[in-house]
Amino acid sequence: MNIPLLMPQLGNETTEAELTEWLKAVGDPVREGEQILIVTTTKLSMEIEAPATGVLKDIVVPEGDIAEIGATLAIIATE
Amino acid sequence: MPKEITVDPNIVRQRSTVSFAEIPVNAYATPFSEERARRGDAALTEVLRHMLIIREFESMLGSFKATGAYAGIPFNYKGPAHLSIGQEGAAVGAALALEPEDHIFGSHRSHGEFIAKGLSAIARLEAPALRAIMAGHQDGGLLRAVETHLGGDGKVLAENFLLFGLLSEIFMRANGFNGGMGGSMHAFFPPFGAYPNNAIVGASGGIATGAALRRKLSGAKGITVANSGDGSTGCGPVWEAMNFASMAQFETLWGEKHGGLPVLFFFNNNFYAMGGQTIGETMGWDRLSRIGAAINPASMHAETVDGSNPLAVADAVARKRALLLEGKGPALLDVECYRISGHSTTDASVYRSREEMQLWEPHDPIVLFQSQLLAEGILTDESLAAMRAQVVAQVTAVTAAAVNPEAAPIVDVRADPTLIGKLMFSHHEIPVPATPAPLLAAPETSARIRQNAKKARFGLSETGEKLSSMRAITLRDGLFEAVLHHMTQDPSLIAYGEECREWGGAFGVYRGLSEILPYDRLFNSPISEAAIVATAVGYALEGGRSLVELMYGDFIGRAGDEIFNQMAKWHAMSAGALKVPVVLRCSVGSKYGAQHSQDWSSLVAHIPGLKVIYPATPYDAKGLLASALSSDDPVVFFESQRLYDTVEPFRTEGVPTEYYRIPIGEPDIKRAGSDLTILTIGPSLYSAMAAADELQANYGISAEIIDARTLVPFNYDTVLESVKKTGRLLLVSEASERGSFAMTLSSNITRFAYGDLKAAPRVLGSPNWIVPGAEMESTYFPQVDDILDAVTSDFFPEKRVNRRGVRDWNDLDLARLAL
């Protein structure tokens, strides 16, 4: 099953954030709650956790790009 | 919030008790013979002589206040005299253990501490150094007056210099140590290690702590002493200072720079806070030293010391000094010493019994010490009488000179009416900093800097669309770039405040700096606004530069004294000798209601001695913050939270990547026009810009918009030129109207440009009630519609259509209702 990793709401007025660093590569196993991505708004940096345990199947938004709140950033494949 | 310190529930939740180190009381037990062998008879005799000088000096002031004369010299001394008669043992004892490089900061009752420290420094300094200090002060002016009117050789000349410089200052004369700008309660002379005394109870606590931080970071030798009284333990800022000085991070997080602050909190405990009795009435503590246990596990190495015995005080100060030099500070001494004289010369001692005062007479430090010297045969009745006569003669000669206008000329304000005004600011800026500071990592490694590098420098796309804050440099980024340059190129600059490190300041201005800057350059402070500002002032007075942040401008109240009386005043009160390069950043909030959304720029603009800046665009923010950080004068720098994400809308070439400064005090025309001038402060610029578009499109009115950018100083020329052209002036600001800076501008411009005005200027500010929460905020801060209403009703009534804003009220009625 494919679980999307979405850009979370990062504050009342934030509409988009930059993907600063992917902490995992495609193909890496990830655990639910594990920090896999750092995103940065104009005000703060935040670590984003994996929503499910599985394998990082696809990175949709590459490092350095800006994505809107709610955008799909990656796909995690579960068993 | 450092991640390396874990809050472990397995430890936190264990059953245990908190233990306290014992606090010694009157531990001194050195036999006098031992003191005699160690210090020598001459030094012990000097201890007595120094106490006698202080006693005679203060008795002279008391005599002037009570009788208008001293030793047959008539003089009407108009200033205050807070005497410390009876407390000389504490002052001289402490000074006995201090070196010239140790710095004391005092209270309003500090003549004795000042004289004792000066005499101690004179005794220790070599003749050439002493001569250089005296000749270097006021271009030798004070020394020439002393040589001409008092004379003396070597140390005697230096003592006359000390006493005359102090008395001339107390009499507010031009050649007093502080040019007559300090007076009795604020006299000081840094070359002898005597830093500002302070008329605000306990204010030296925070300042001395900041001075100690500067000493620690600059590697200067010696310690810093915060002198205050027992009453100051009732003052919040004193507790803030003691806590700040005890922050665990100095040991846990500061790496190579670890170690406590070399500051000694020295409480001259005379048992009375003016008329309130500290033990038994106004405090909870039974011994003042007990409060050390509240501050840190070492109980601040606190002790209660017998202030009636100068040798007990010297012993305690010497031991604390050694601890501080080992990096184990801070320390606290409770030095009990009974004030024989009143709080001031109007004190009738109604709060204490005659019996109590009689009980203390035999414990007078001078009575005790001279008895001991006589008993030991160090002095005879004859030699003691000769010493006392010599002291009286010395103080009498100094007094005769100080009341003589030829020796101590008056500060001639009539000859130069703005003389005092010229001392308010240095208007000096440092060159562009270019001394690379040690960093944890190269700036290029910071994600923030890489992120900024990808952003557009101008805020509009080629098609004229506004770019998002992720894609163009914002006001927050502009501030960051100015701070980055100064922090990486000026090692004397430190930045701190609440959550300034990992969080990057409450609104992320510093985000990314913690990756680059070590703890000793950028750190989190406790929630102690008073200590944040006071330590910044102390750090600056000792030659450093400080950048401190208050999360919200609304918290200025928590640092009121520190901003209004300390940061603003020491340049002028030192007649320009001390510089106060402090930048205080304050955000102006929004949506958080009455205690988190107030524009208090008018409040600080009202206080003489502060420069006040409030930029509204990224370009202005970067250039003005660079100027503020370069200024040798104190600056309060306001930032609107609503504007942090604003991209540059005016300067088509964008915000320069390189370093630049914008002169402080120059308003800027943001839009040219011919029918009306709108002068804005802070974010009102954007409401005015939108209103101007509509005025042009719908009403055919051409508005010129000027952004004040700076409140103090303020160059009126730009506005006066504009008004000459338009004849109409609207001022818009988000401060409550009553007493606001916009009102000051309006009043002045009315006067300066009266002949050019076609109508009375109008101020549009916020109403004189609380800032409501987010839902109602648009009814409070002036909106575009409010500006349209004001312009059409006040200046172009023929064009008035339906009222659109909410300000349909009668200002005269509101005023009667206190609104």
Tab-separated table of N, CA and C in Angstrom, chain B residues 253-316:
chain	number	residue	atom	x	y	z
B	253	LEU	N	27.418	24.417	28.632
B	253	LEU	CA	27.309	24.535	27.172
B	253	LEU	C	28.364	25.422	26.522
B	254	TRP	N	29.137	26.136	27.311
B	254	TRP	CA	29.994	27.153	26.705
B	254	TRP	C	31.376	26.624	26.282
B	255	GLY	N	31.542	25.297	26.307
B	255	GLY	CA	32.761	24.696	25.759
B	255	GLY	C	34.028	25.321	26.312
B	256	GLU	N	34.897	25.740	25.419
B	256	GLU	CA	36.189	26.304	25.836
B	256	GLU	C	36.022	27.550	26.699
B	257	LYS	N	34.905	28.202	26.553
B	257	LYS	CA	34.687	29.445	27.310
B	257	LYS	C	33.950	29.180	28.623
B	258	HIS	N	33.949	27.903	29.081
B	258	HIS	CA	33.137	27.586	30.255
B	258	HIS	C	33.681	28.286	31.500
B	259	GLY	N	32.825	28.401	32.490
B	259	GLY	CA	33.216	29.033	33.754
B	259	GLY	C	32.234	30.129	34.124
B	260	GLY	N	32.071	30.316	35.427
B	260	GLY	CA	31.087	31.283	35.922
B	260	GLY	C	31.527	32.715	35.733
B	261	LEU	N	30.578	33.613	35.892
B	261	LEU	CA	30.880	35.034	35.721
B	261	LEU	C	31.614	35.578	36.952
B	262	PRO	N	32.647	36.387	36.722
B	262	PRO	CA	33.400	36.953	37.850
B	262	PRO	C	32.698	38.156	38.447
B	263	VAL	N	31.538	37.916	39.039
B	263	VAL	CA	30.798	39.037	39.634
B	263	VAL	C	30.474	38.719	41.090
B	264	LEU	N	30.728	39.697	41.943
B	264	LEU	CA	30.446	39.582	43.372
B	264	LEU	C	29.289	40.513	43.711
B	265	PHE	N	28.186	39.915	44.168
B	265	PHE	CA	27.061	40.725	44.649
B	265	PHE	C	27.360	41.084	46.102
B	266	PHE	N	27.657	42.338	46.322
B	266	PHE	CA	28.100	42.807	47.637
B	266	PHE	C	26.989	43.666	48.236
B	267	PHE	N	26.290	43.085	49.201
B	267	PHE	CA	25.162	43.806	49.804
B	267	PHE	C	25.634	44.519	51.076
B	268	ASN	N	25.608	45.841	51.036
B	268	ASN	CA	25.878	46.632	52.227
B	268	ASN	C	24.586	46.614	53.039
B	269	ASN	N	24.511	45.680	53.947
B	269	ASN	CA	23.257	45.445	54.671
B	269	ASN	C	23.230	46.315	55.921
B	270	ASN	N	22.553	47.469	55.812
B	270	ASN	CA	22.470	48.361	56.976
B	270	ASN	C	21.128	48.233	57.695
B	271	PHE	N	20.419	47.162	57.379
B	271	PHE	CA	19.187	46.757	58.089
B	271	PHE	C	17.951	47.598	57.761
B	272	TYR	N	18.130	48.657	57.035
B	272	TYR	CA	16.977	49.515	56.716
B	272	TYR	C	16.966	49.838	55.221
B	273	ALA	N	15.827	49.651	54.610
B	273	ALA	CA	15.641	50.073	53.230
B	273	ALA	C	14.925	51.412	53.303
B	274	MET	N	15.695	52.476	53.382
B	274	MET	CA	15.192	53.801	53.723
B	274	MET	C	14.574	53.705	55.123
B	275	GLY	N	13.280	53.516	55.250
B	275	GLY	CA	12.687	53.409	56.589
B	275	GLY	C	12.076	52.052	56.854
B	276	GLY	N	12.050	51.194	55.854
B	276	GLY	CA	11.481	49.861	56.045
B	276	GLY	C	12.560	48.937	56.585
B	277	GLN	N	12.241	48.205	57.645
B	277	GLN	CA	13.249	47.340	58.259
B	277	GLN	C	13.249	46.004	57.536
B	278	THR	N	14.391	45.643	56.972
B	278	THR	CA	14.412	44.441	56.127
B	278	THR	C	14.185	43.183	56.948
B	279	ILE	N	14.980	42.994	58.013
B	279	ILE	CA	14.782	41.797	58.850
B	279	ILE	C	13.586	42.050	59.768
B	280	GLY	N	12.593	41.215	59.649
B	280	GLY	CA	11.462	41.323	60.570
B	280	GLY	C	10.287	42.121	60.050
B	281	GLU	N	10.509	42.933	59.012
B	281	GLU	CA	9.368	43.707	58.524
B	281	GLU	C	9.122	43.503	57.029
B	282	THR	N	10.061	43.933	56.189
B	282	THR	CA	9.746	43.965	54.754
B	282	THR	C	10.294	42.773	53.967
B	283	MET	N	11.129	41.932	54.577
B	283	MET	CA	11.661	40.776	53.862
B	283	MET	C	11.284	39.484	54.582
B	284	GLY	N	11.420	38.379	53.869
B	284	GLY	CA	11.192	37.086	54.499
B	284	GLY	C	12.466	36.500	55.071
B	285	TRP	N	13.618	36.926	54.526
B	285	TRP	CA	14.870	36.318	55.008
B	285	TRP	C	15.244	36.816	56.397
B	286	ASP	N	15.925	35.941	57.146
B	286	ASP	CA	16.418	36.309	58.473
B	286	ASP	C	17.857	36.809	58.373
B	287	ARG	N	18.628	36.178	57.499
B	287	ARG	CA	19.951	36.690	57.151
B	287	ARG	C	19.926	36.852	55.634
B	288	LEU	N	20.421	37.979	55.148
B	288	LEU	CA	20.343	38.262	53.713
B	288	LEU	C	21.039	37.173	52.892
B	289	SER	N	22.111	36.623	53.458
B	289	SER	CA	22.899	35.617	52.732
B	289	SER	C	22.056	34.408	52.356
B	290	ARG	N	20.951	34.182	53.070
B	290	ARG	CA	20.088	33.029	52.799
B	290	ARG	C	19.637	33.000	51.330
B	291	ILE	N	19.491	34.154	50.734
B	291	ILE	CA	18.942	34.159	49.371
B	291	ILE	C	19.892	33.506	48.380
B	292	GLY	N	21.164	33.408	48.723
B	292	GLY	CA	22.105	32.709	47.826
B	292	GLY	C	21.651	31.290	47.558
B	293	ALA	N	21.049	30.658	48.585
B	293	ALA	CA	20.614	29.267	48.448
B	293	ALA	C	19.502	29.117	47.431
B	294	ALA	N	18.800	30.214	47.156
B	294	ALA	CA	17.699	30.145	46.199
B	294	ALA	C	18.194	30.156	44.767
B	295	ILE	N	19.426	30.565	44.577
B	295	ILE	CA	19.868	30.850	43.212
B	295	ILE	C	20.539	29.661	42.531
B	296	ASN	N	21.481	29.031	43.210
B	296	ASN	CA	22.159	27.906	42.545
B	296	ASN	C	22.683	26.906	43.578
B	297	PRO	N	23.106	25.722	43.140
B	297	PRO	CA	23.527	24.691	44.098
B	297	PRO	C	24.692	25.127	44.977
B	298	ALA	N	25.495	26.075	44.510
B	298	ALA	CA	26.617	26.556	45.327
B	298	ALA	C	26.175	27.633	46.310
B	299	SER	N	24.868	27.932	46.332
B	299	SER	CA	24.338	29.021	47.168
B	299	SER	C	25.115	30.310	46.925
B	300	MET	N	25.599	30.474	45.745
B	300	MET	CA	26.388	31.654	45.362
B	300	MET	C	27.582	31.868	46.311
B	301	HIS	N	28.043	30.788	46.964
B	301	HIS	CA	29.165	30.901	47.925
B	301	HIS	C	28.868	32.002	48.945
B	302	ALA	N	27.603	32.095	49.324
B	302	ALA	CA	27.177	33.225	50.148
B	302	ALA	C	27.723	33.148	51.566
B	303	GLU	N	27.932	34.313	52.143
B	303	GLU	CA	28.327	34.429	53.550
B	303	GLU	C	27.763	35.722	54.111
B	304	THR	N	27.494	35.702	55.400
B	304	THR	CA	27.218	36.946	56.117
B	304	THR	C	28.510	37.370	56.816
B	305	VAL	N	28.837	38.637	56.667
B	305	VAL	CA	30.133	39.126	57.143
B	305	VAL	C	29.911	40.310	58.081
B	306	ASP	N	30.777	40.419	59.074
B	306	ASP	CA	30.703	41.515	60.046
B	306	ASP	C	31.296	42.791	59.442
B	307	GLY	N	30.420	43.681	59.023
B	307	GLY	CA	30.880	44.914	58.384
B	307	GLY	C	31.459	45.928	59.356
B	308	SER	N	31.347	45.660	60.649
B	308	SER	CA	31.979	46.563	61.617
B	308	SER	C	33.490	46.362	61.644
B	309	ASN	N	33.936	45.276	61.069
B	309	ASN	CA	35.373	44.964	61.058
B	309	ASN	C	35.897	44.942	59.622
B	310	PRO	N	36.632	45.965	59.208
B	310	PRO	CA	37.104	46.001	57.820
B	310	PRO	C	37.975	44.797	57.452
B	311	LEU	N	38.660	44.228	58.430
B	311	LEU	CA	39.529	43.091	58.112
B	311	LEU	C	38.712	41.834	57.831
B	312	ALA	N	37.558	41.715	58.505
B	312	ALA	CA	36.670	40.579	58.205
B	312	ALA	C	36.114	40.716	56.786
B	313	VAL	N	35.807	41.950	56.404
B	313	VAL	CA	35.282	42.185	55.055
B	313	VAL	C	36.369	41.892	54.022
B	314	ALA	N	37.573	42.393	54.294
B	314	ALA	CA	38.679	42.176	53.351
B	314	ALA	C	38.950	40.682	53.175
B	315	ASP	N	38.890	39.950	54.285
B	315	ASP	CA	39.120	38.508	54.227
B	315	ASP	C	38.075	37.823	53.344
B	316	ALA	N	36.812	38.191	53.530
B	316	ALA	CA	35.735	37.567	52.752
B	316	ALA	C	35.839	37.941	51.277
